[in-house]
CSV table of C-alpha atoms in Angstrom, one decimal:
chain,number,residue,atom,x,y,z
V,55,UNK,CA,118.3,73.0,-11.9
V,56,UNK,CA,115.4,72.2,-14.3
V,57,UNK,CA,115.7,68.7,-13.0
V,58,UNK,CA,114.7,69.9,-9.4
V,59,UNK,CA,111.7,72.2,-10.4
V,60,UNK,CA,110.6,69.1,-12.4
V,61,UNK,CA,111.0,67.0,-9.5
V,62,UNK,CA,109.4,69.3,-6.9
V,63,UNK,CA,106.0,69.7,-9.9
V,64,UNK,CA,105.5,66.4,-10.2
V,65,UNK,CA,105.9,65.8,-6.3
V,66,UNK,CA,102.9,68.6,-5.5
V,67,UNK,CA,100.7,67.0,-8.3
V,68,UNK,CA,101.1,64.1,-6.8
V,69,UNK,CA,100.1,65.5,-3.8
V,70,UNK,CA,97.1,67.5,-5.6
V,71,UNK,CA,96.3,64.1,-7.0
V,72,UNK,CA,96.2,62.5,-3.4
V,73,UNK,CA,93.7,65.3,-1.9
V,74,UNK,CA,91.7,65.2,-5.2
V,75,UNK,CA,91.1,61.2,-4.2
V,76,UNK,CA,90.4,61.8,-0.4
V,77,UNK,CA,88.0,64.3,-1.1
V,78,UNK,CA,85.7,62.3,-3.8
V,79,UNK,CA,86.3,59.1,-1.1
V,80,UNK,CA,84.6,61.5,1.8
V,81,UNK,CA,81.7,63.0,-0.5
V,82,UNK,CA,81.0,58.6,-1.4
V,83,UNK,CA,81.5,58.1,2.4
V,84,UNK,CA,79.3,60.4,3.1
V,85,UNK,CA,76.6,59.8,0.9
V,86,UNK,CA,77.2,56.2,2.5
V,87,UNK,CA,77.2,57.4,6.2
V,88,UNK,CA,73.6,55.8,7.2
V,89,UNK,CA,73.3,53.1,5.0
V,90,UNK,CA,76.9,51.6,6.8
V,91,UNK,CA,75.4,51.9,10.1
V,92,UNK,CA,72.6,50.1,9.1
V,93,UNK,CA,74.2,47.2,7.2
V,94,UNK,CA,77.0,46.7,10.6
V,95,UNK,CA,73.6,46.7,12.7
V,96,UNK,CA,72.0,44.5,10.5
V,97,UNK,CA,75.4,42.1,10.5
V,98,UNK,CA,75.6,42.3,14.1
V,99,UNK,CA,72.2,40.5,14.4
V,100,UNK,CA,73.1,38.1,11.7
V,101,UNK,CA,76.1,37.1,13.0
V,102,UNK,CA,76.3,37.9,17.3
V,103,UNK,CA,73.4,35.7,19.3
V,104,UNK,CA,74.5,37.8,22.7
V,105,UNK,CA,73.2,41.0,20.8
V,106,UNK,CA,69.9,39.3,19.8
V,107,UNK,CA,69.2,38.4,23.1
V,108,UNK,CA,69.7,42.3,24.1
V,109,UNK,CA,66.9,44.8,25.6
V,110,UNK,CA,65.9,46.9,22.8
V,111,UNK,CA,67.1,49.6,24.4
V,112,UNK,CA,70.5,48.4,24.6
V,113,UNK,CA,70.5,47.2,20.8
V,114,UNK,CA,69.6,51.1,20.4
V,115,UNK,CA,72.7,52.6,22.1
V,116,UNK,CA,74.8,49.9,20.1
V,117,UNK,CA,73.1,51.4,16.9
V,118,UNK,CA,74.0,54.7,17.9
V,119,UNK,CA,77.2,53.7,18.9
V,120,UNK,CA,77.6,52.0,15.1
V,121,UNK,CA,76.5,55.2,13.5
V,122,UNK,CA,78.4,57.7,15.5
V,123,UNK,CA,81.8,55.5,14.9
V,124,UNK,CA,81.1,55.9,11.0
V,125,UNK,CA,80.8,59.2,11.1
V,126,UNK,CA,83.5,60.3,13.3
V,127,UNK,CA,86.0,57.8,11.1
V,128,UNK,CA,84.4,60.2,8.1
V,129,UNK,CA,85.1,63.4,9.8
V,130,UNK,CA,88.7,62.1,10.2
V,131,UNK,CA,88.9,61.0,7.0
V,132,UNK,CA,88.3,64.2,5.9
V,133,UNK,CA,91.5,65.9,7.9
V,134,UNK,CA,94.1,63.0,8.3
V,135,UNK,CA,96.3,65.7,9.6
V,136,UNK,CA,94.7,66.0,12.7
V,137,UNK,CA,96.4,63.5,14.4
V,138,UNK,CA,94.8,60.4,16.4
V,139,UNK,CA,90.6,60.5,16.3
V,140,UNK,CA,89.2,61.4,19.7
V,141,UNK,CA,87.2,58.2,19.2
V,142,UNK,CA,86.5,58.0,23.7
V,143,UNK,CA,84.0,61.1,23.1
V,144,UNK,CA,83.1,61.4,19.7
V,145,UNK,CA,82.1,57.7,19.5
V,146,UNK,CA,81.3,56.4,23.3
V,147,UNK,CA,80.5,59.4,24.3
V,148,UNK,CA,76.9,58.7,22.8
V,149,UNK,CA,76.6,55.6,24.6
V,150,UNK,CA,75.1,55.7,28.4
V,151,UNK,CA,77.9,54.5,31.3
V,152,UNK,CA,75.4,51.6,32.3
V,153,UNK,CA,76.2,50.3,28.7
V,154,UNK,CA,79.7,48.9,29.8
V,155,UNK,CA,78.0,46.6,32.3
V,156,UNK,CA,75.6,45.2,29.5
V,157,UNK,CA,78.2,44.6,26.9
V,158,UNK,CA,81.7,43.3,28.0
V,159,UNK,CA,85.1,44.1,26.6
V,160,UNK,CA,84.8,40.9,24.2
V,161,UNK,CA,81.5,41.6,22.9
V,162,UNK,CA,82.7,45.2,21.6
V,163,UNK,CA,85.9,43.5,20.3
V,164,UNK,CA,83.6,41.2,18.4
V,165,UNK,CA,81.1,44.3,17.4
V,166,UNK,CA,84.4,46.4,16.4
V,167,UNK,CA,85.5,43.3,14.1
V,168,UNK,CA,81.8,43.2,12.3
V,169,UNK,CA,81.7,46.9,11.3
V,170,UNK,CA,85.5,47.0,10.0
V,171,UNK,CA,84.0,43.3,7.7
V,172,UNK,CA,81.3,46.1,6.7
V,173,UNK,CA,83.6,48.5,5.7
V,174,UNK,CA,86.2,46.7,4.2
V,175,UNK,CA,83.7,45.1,2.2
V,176,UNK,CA,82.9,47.7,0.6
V,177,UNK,CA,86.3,49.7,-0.1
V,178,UNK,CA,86.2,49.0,-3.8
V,179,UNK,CA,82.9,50.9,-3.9
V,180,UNK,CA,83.4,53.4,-1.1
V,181,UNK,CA,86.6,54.7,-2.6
V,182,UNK,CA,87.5,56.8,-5.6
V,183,UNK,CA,89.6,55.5,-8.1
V,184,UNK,CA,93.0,55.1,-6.9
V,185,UNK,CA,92.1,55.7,-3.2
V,186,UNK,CA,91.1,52.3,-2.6
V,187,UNK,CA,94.6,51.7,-0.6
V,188,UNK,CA,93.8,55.1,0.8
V,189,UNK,CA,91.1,53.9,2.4
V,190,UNK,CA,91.7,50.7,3.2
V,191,UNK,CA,95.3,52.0,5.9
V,192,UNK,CA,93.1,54.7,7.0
V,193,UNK,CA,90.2,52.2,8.3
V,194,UNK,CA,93.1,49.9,9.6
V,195,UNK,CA,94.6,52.8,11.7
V,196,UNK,CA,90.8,53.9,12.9
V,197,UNK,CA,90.1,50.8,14.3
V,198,UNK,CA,93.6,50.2,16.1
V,199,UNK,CA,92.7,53.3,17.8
V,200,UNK,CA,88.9,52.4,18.2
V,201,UNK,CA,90.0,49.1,19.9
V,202,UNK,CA,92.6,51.0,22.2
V,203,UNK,CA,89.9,53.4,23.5
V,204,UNK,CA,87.5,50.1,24.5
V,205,UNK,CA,90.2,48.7,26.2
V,206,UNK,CA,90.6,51.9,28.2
V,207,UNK,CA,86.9,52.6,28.2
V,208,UNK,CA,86.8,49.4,30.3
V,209,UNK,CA,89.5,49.7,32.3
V,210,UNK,CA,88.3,52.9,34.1
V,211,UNK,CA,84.9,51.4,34.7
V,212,UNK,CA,86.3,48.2,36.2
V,213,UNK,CA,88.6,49.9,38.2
V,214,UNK,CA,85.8,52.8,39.2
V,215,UNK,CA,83.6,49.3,39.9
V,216,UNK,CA,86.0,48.2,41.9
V,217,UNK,CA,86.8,51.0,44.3
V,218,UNK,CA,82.3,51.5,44.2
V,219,UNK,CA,82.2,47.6,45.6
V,220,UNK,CA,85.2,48.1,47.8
V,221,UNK,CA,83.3,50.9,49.5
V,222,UNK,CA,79.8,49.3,49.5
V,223,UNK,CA,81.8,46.3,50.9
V,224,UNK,CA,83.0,48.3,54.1
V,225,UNK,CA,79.6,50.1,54.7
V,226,UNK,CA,78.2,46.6,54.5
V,227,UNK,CA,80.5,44.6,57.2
V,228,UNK,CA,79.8,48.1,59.5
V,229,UNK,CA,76.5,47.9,59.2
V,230,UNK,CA,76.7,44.1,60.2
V,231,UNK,CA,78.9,44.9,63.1
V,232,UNK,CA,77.3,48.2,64.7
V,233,UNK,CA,73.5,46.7,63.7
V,234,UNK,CA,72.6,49.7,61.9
V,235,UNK,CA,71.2,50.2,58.6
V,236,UNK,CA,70.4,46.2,58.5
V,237,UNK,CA,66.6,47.1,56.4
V,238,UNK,CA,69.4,47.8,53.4
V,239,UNK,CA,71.8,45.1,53.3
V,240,UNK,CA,69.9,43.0,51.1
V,241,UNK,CA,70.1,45.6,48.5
V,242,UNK,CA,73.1,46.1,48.7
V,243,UNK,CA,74.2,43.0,48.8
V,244,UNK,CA,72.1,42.3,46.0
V,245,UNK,CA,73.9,45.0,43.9
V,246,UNK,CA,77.7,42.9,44.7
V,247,UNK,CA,75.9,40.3,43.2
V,248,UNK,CA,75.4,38.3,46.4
V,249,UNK,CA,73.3,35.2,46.3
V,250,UNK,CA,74.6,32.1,48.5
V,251,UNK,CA,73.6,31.1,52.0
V,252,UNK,CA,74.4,29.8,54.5
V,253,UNK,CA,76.3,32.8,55.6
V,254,UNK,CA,79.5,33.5,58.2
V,255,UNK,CA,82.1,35.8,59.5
V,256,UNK,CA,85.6,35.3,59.7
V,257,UNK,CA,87.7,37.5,61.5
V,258,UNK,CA,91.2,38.3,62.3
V,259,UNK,CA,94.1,40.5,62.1
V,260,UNK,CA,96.0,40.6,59.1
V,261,UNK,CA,99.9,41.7,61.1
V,262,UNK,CA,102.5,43.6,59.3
V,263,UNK,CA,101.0,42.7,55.7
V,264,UNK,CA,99.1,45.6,53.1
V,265,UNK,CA,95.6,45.8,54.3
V,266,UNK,CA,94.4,46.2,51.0
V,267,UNK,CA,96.6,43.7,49.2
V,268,UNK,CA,95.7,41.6,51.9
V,269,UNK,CA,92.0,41.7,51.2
V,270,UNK,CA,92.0,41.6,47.5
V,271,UNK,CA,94.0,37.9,48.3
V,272,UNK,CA,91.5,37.2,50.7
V,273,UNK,CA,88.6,38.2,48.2
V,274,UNK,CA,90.3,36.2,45.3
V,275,UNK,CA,90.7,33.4,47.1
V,276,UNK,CA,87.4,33.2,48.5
V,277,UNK,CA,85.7,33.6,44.9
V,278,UNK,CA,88.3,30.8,43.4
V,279,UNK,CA,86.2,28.5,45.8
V,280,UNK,CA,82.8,29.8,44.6
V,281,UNK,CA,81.9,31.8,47.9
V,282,UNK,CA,80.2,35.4,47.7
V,283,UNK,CA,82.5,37.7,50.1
V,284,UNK,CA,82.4,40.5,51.4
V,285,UNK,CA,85.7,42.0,53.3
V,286,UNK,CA,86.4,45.2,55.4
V,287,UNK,CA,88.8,46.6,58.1
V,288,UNK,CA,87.4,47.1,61.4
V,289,UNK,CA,90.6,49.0,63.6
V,290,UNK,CA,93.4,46.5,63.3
V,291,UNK,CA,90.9,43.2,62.6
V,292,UNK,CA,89.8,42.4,59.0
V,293,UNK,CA,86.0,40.8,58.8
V,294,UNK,CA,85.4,38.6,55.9
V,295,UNK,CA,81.5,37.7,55.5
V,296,UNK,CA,81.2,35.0,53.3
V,297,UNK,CA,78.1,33.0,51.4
V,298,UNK,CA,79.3,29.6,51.7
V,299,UNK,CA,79.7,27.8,48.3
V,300,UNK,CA,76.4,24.8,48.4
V,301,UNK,CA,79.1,22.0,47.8
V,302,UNK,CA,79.5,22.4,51.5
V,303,UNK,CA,77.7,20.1,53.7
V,304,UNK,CA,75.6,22.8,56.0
V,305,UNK,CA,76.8,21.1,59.5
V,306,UNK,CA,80.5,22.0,58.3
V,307,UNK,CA,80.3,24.5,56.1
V,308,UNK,CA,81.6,27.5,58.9
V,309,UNK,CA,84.7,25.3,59.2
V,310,UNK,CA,85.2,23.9,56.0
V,311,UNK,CA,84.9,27.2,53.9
V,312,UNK,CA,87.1,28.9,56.6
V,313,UNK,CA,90.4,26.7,56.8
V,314,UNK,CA,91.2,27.4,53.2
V,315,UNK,CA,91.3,31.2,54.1
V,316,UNK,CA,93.0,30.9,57.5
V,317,UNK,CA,96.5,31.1,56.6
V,318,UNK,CA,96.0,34.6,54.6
V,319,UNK,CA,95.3,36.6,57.7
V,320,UNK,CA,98.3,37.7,60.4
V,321,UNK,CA,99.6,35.8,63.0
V,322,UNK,CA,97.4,35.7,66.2
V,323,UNK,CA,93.3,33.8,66.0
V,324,UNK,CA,91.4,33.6,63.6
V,325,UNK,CA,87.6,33.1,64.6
V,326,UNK,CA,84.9,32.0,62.9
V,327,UNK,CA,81.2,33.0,63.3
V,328,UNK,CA,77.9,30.7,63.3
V,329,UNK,CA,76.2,30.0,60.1
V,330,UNK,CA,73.2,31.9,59.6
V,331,UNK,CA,70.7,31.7,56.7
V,332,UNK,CA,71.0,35.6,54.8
V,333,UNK,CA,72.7,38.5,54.7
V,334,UNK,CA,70.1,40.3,56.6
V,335,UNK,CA,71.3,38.0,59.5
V,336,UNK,CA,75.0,38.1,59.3
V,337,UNK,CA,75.4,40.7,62.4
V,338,UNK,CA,75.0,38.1,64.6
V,339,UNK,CA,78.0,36.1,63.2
V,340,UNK,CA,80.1,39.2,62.7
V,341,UNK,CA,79.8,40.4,66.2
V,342,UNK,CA,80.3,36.6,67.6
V,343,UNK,CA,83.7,36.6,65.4
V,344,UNK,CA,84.6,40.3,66.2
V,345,UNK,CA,83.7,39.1,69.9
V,346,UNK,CA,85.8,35.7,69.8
V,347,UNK,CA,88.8,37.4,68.2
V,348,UNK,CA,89.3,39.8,71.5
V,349,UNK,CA,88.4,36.6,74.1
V,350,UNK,CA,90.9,34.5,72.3
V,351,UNK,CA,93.7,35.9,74.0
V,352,UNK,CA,92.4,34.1,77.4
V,353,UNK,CA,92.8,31.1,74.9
V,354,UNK,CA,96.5,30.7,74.0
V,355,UNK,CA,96.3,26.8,72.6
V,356,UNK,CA,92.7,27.6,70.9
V,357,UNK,CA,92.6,25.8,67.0
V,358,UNK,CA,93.2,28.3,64.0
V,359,UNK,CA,90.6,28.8,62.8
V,360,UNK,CA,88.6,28.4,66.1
V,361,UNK,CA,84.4,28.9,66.1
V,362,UNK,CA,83.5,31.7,68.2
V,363,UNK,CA,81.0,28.9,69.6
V,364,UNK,CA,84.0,27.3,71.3
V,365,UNK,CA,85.0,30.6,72.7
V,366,UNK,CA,82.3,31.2,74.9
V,367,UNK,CA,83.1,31.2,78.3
V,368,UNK,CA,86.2,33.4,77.6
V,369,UNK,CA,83.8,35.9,75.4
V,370,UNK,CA,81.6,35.9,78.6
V,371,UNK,CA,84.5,36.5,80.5
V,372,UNK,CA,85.2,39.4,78.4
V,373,UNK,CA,81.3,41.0,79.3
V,374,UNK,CA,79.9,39.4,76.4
V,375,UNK,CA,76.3,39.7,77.1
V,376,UNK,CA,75.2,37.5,74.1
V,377,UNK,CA,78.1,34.7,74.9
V,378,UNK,CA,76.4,34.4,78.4
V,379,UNK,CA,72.9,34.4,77.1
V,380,UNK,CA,73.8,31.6,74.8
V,381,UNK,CA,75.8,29.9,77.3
V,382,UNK,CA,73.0,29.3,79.6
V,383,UNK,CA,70.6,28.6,77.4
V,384,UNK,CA,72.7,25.9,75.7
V,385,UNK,CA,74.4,24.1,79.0
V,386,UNK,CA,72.6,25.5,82.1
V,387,UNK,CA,69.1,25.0,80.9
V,388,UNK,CA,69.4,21.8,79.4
V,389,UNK,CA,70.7,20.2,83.0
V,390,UNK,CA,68.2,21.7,84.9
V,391,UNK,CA,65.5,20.9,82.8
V,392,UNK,CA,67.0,17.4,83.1
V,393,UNK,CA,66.8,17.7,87.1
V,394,UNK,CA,68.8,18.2,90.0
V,395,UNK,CA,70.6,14.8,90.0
V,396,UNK,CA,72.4,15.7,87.3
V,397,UNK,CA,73.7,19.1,88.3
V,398,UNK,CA,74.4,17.9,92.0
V,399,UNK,CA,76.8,15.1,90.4
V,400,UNK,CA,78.4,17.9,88.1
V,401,UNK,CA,78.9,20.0,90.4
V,402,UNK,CA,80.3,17.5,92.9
V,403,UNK,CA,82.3,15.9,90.4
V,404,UNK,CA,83.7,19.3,89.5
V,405,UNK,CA,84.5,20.4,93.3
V,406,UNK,CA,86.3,17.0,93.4
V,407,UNK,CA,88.7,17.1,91.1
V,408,UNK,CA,86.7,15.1,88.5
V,409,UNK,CA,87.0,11.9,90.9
V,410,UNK,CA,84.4,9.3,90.3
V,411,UNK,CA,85.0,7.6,93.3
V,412,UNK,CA,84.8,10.2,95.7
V,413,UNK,CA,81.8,12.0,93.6
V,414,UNK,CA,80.2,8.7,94.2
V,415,UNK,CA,80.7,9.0,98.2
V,416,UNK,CA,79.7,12.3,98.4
V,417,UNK,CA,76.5,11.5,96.6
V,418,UNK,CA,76.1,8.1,98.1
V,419,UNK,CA,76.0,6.2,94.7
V,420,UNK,CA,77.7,3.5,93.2
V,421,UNK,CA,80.0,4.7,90.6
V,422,UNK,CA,78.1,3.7,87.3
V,423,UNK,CA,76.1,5.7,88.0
V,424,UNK,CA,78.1,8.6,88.5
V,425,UNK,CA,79.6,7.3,85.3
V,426,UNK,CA,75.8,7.1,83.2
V,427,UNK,CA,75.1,10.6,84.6
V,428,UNK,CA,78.1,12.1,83.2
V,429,UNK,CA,77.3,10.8,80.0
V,430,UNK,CA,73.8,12.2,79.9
V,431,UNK,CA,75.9,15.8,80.8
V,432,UNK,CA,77.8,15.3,77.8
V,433,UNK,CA,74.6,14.2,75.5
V,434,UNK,CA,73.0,17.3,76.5
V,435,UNK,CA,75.3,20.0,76.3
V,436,UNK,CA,77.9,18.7,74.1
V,437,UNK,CA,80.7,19.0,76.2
V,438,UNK,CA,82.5,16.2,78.7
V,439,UNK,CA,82.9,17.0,82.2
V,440,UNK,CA,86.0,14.7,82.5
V,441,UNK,CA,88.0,16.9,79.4
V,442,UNK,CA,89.7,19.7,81.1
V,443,UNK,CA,88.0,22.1,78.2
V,444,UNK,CA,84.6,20.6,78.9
V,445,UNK,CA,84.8,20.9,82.5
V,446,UNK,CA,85.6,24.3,82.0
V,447,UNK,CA,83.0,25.3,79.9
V,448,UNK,CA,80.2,23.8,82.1
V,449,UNK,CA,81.8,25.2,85.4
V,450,UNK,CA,81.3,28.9,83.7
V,451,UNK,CA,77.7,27.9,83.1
V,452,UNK,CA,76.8,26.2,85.8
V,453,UNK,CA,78.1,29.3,87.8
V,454,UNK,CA,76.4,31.9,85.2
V,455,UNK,CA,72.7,29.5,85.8
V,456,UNK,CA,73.0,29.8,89.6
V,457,UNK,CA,73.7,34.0,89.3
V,458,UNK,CA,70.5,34.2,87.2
V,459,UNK,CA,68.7,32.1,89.3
């Protein structure tokens, strides 16, 4: 029986002992509260080139954020019964939001790692006798749960980033397709970080897949080939604006910056807008992909990815007003400001089932020259009158010139 009161003494002196040592380590802790802060600021310019390079105001809030850490790990110190520190308010709650997007998760790592070298440097003098082990588990444990907190810290604000661009993302591409709003897209785009030209529009439908998953692959992919891109859901159609990566040549950089991405959207076309030199001016390739993606149905053996360019007499088909203006302006004009000998032999040609021969009778010509005229059609407007596409296209304009006329 003796034994046991003995045992039980010496077990709450010990314990007296232990609260006698934490409680001279707090009053030294204390007394070194402002001169820690200091010395980890001081060793964080020393020793981190990114924070020397900071605003002054941000080296402040990192300061702050140094000297509010010390003291809550004191107040904690103090009461190790407490549980686990609430470090996310009593030490980043000092700190401004905007603070997370001026110091990244591996600069704070590398700021957490320079004030735990200032503390543990200083145990021996820090602690009381016989609490230097004390002292040292304690700090250990306080800045396991320190770097926990950043990690979560930063994980909300990426993740609230995230769904914040995802938004600005949609109200961007709606803007673009309904032409409203267009005096703030360069602000906005500026806040995603946009910077690239030449700009274009892909659009599509994305079938029986998750449209968000099936954006964020979209987005990713895009960014893994150095594009800025923006993506939203317009009904059942998905609109990718993209700022083409400069390694593209300019001539092909709608088609070469669009094949890649092709194969993420759903089955059915996939049409790509004309370059256009900002943001400000992407509408007009949105609505020309938006535009294409609804005429390519009259399409069925169109390419994938197919320019809404190639898609305009269907888009005009489909009462698109632009299509028809660009349609004239890009065939019809061209021949007539060439003059009438080369309409007449198109249109002949066309009426006669694309025979040269019997163009030439009609027109009382020798064939060559029905021939050189042909060619001149297809130097002017791109398109040959003896393809079955490129007979197509100019009959549509040749029709759509003679109705404005």
């Amino acid at each position: 029986m003796e034994s046991t009161d003995q045992g039980e003494f010496e077990h709450f002196a010990d314990g007296a002992d232990d609260d006698a040592i934490r409680a001279a380590t707090v009053a030294r802790l204390e007394r070194a509260m402002g001169e820690l802060g200091t010395a980890a600021v001081s060793r964080m310019e020393s020793r981190l080139s990114w924070f020397r390079r900071m605003s002054a105001e941000d080296r402040s809030w990192v300061g702050l954020v140094a000297q509010s850490g010390v003291a809550a790990f004191v107040d904690w110190f103090k009461s190790p019964d407490r549980g686990r520190p609430a470090i996310t308010v009593e030490v980043f709650g000092t700190a401004p939001r905007e603070l997370t997007r001026s110091v990244t998760l591996q600069q704070t790592v590398e700021m957490i790692r320079v004030v735990i070298d200032v503390v543990e440097a200083r145990v021996e003098d820090l602690a009381s006798p016989g609490g230097e082990q004390q002292l040292r588990e304690a700090v250990l444990r306080y800045t396991r749960e320190v770097a926990f907190s950043s990690a979560r810290i930063y994980a909300r604000a990426a993740e609230a980033r995230g769904a914040w661009d995802a938004r600005l993302e949609a109200l961007i591409v709606d803007a673009l397709l309904h032409g409203d709003r267009e005096e703030g897209l360069q602000t906005w785009g500026s806040a995603l970080g946009w910077s690239r030209t030449p700009v274009i529009a892909i659009a599509g439908g994305l079938g029986e897949r998750d449209n968000e998953g099936a954006l964020d692959d979209i987005r990713a992919a895009a960014r893994r080939a150095g594009h800025d891109v923006l993506a939203g859901l317009q009904g059942e159609r998905a609109v990718v604006v993209l700022g083409v990566n400069d390694k593209y040549d300019k001539t092909d950089a709608p088609m070469a910056a669009a094949e890649p991405l092709a194969g993420m959207f759903g089955p059915g076309p996939v049409v790509v807008g004309p370059a256009v030199t900002d943001l400000q001016s992407a509408n007009r390739s949105v609505r020309s992909a938006v535009s294409g993606v609804r005429a390519a149905l009259a399409w069925p053996d169109a390419p994938r990815p197919v320019l809404s360019d190639d898609l305009l007499p269907e888009r005009v088909l489909d009462g698109d007003t632009v299509a028809r203006r660009q349609l004239i302006d890009e065939v019809y004009h061209p021949l007539s400001a060439a003059g009438s000998p080369l309409l007449d032999t198109l249109s002949v040609y066309l009426e006669h089932a694309s025979s040269l021969e019997a163009t030439a009778r009609m027109l009382f010509v020798h064939p060559n020259t029905v021939r050189y005229r042909l060619s001149r059609i297809a130097e002017l407007t791109g398109h040959v009158p003896s393809d079955g596409r490129g007979s197509f296209v100019l009959r549509i304009a040749v029709a759509l010139g003679r109705l404005e006329r």
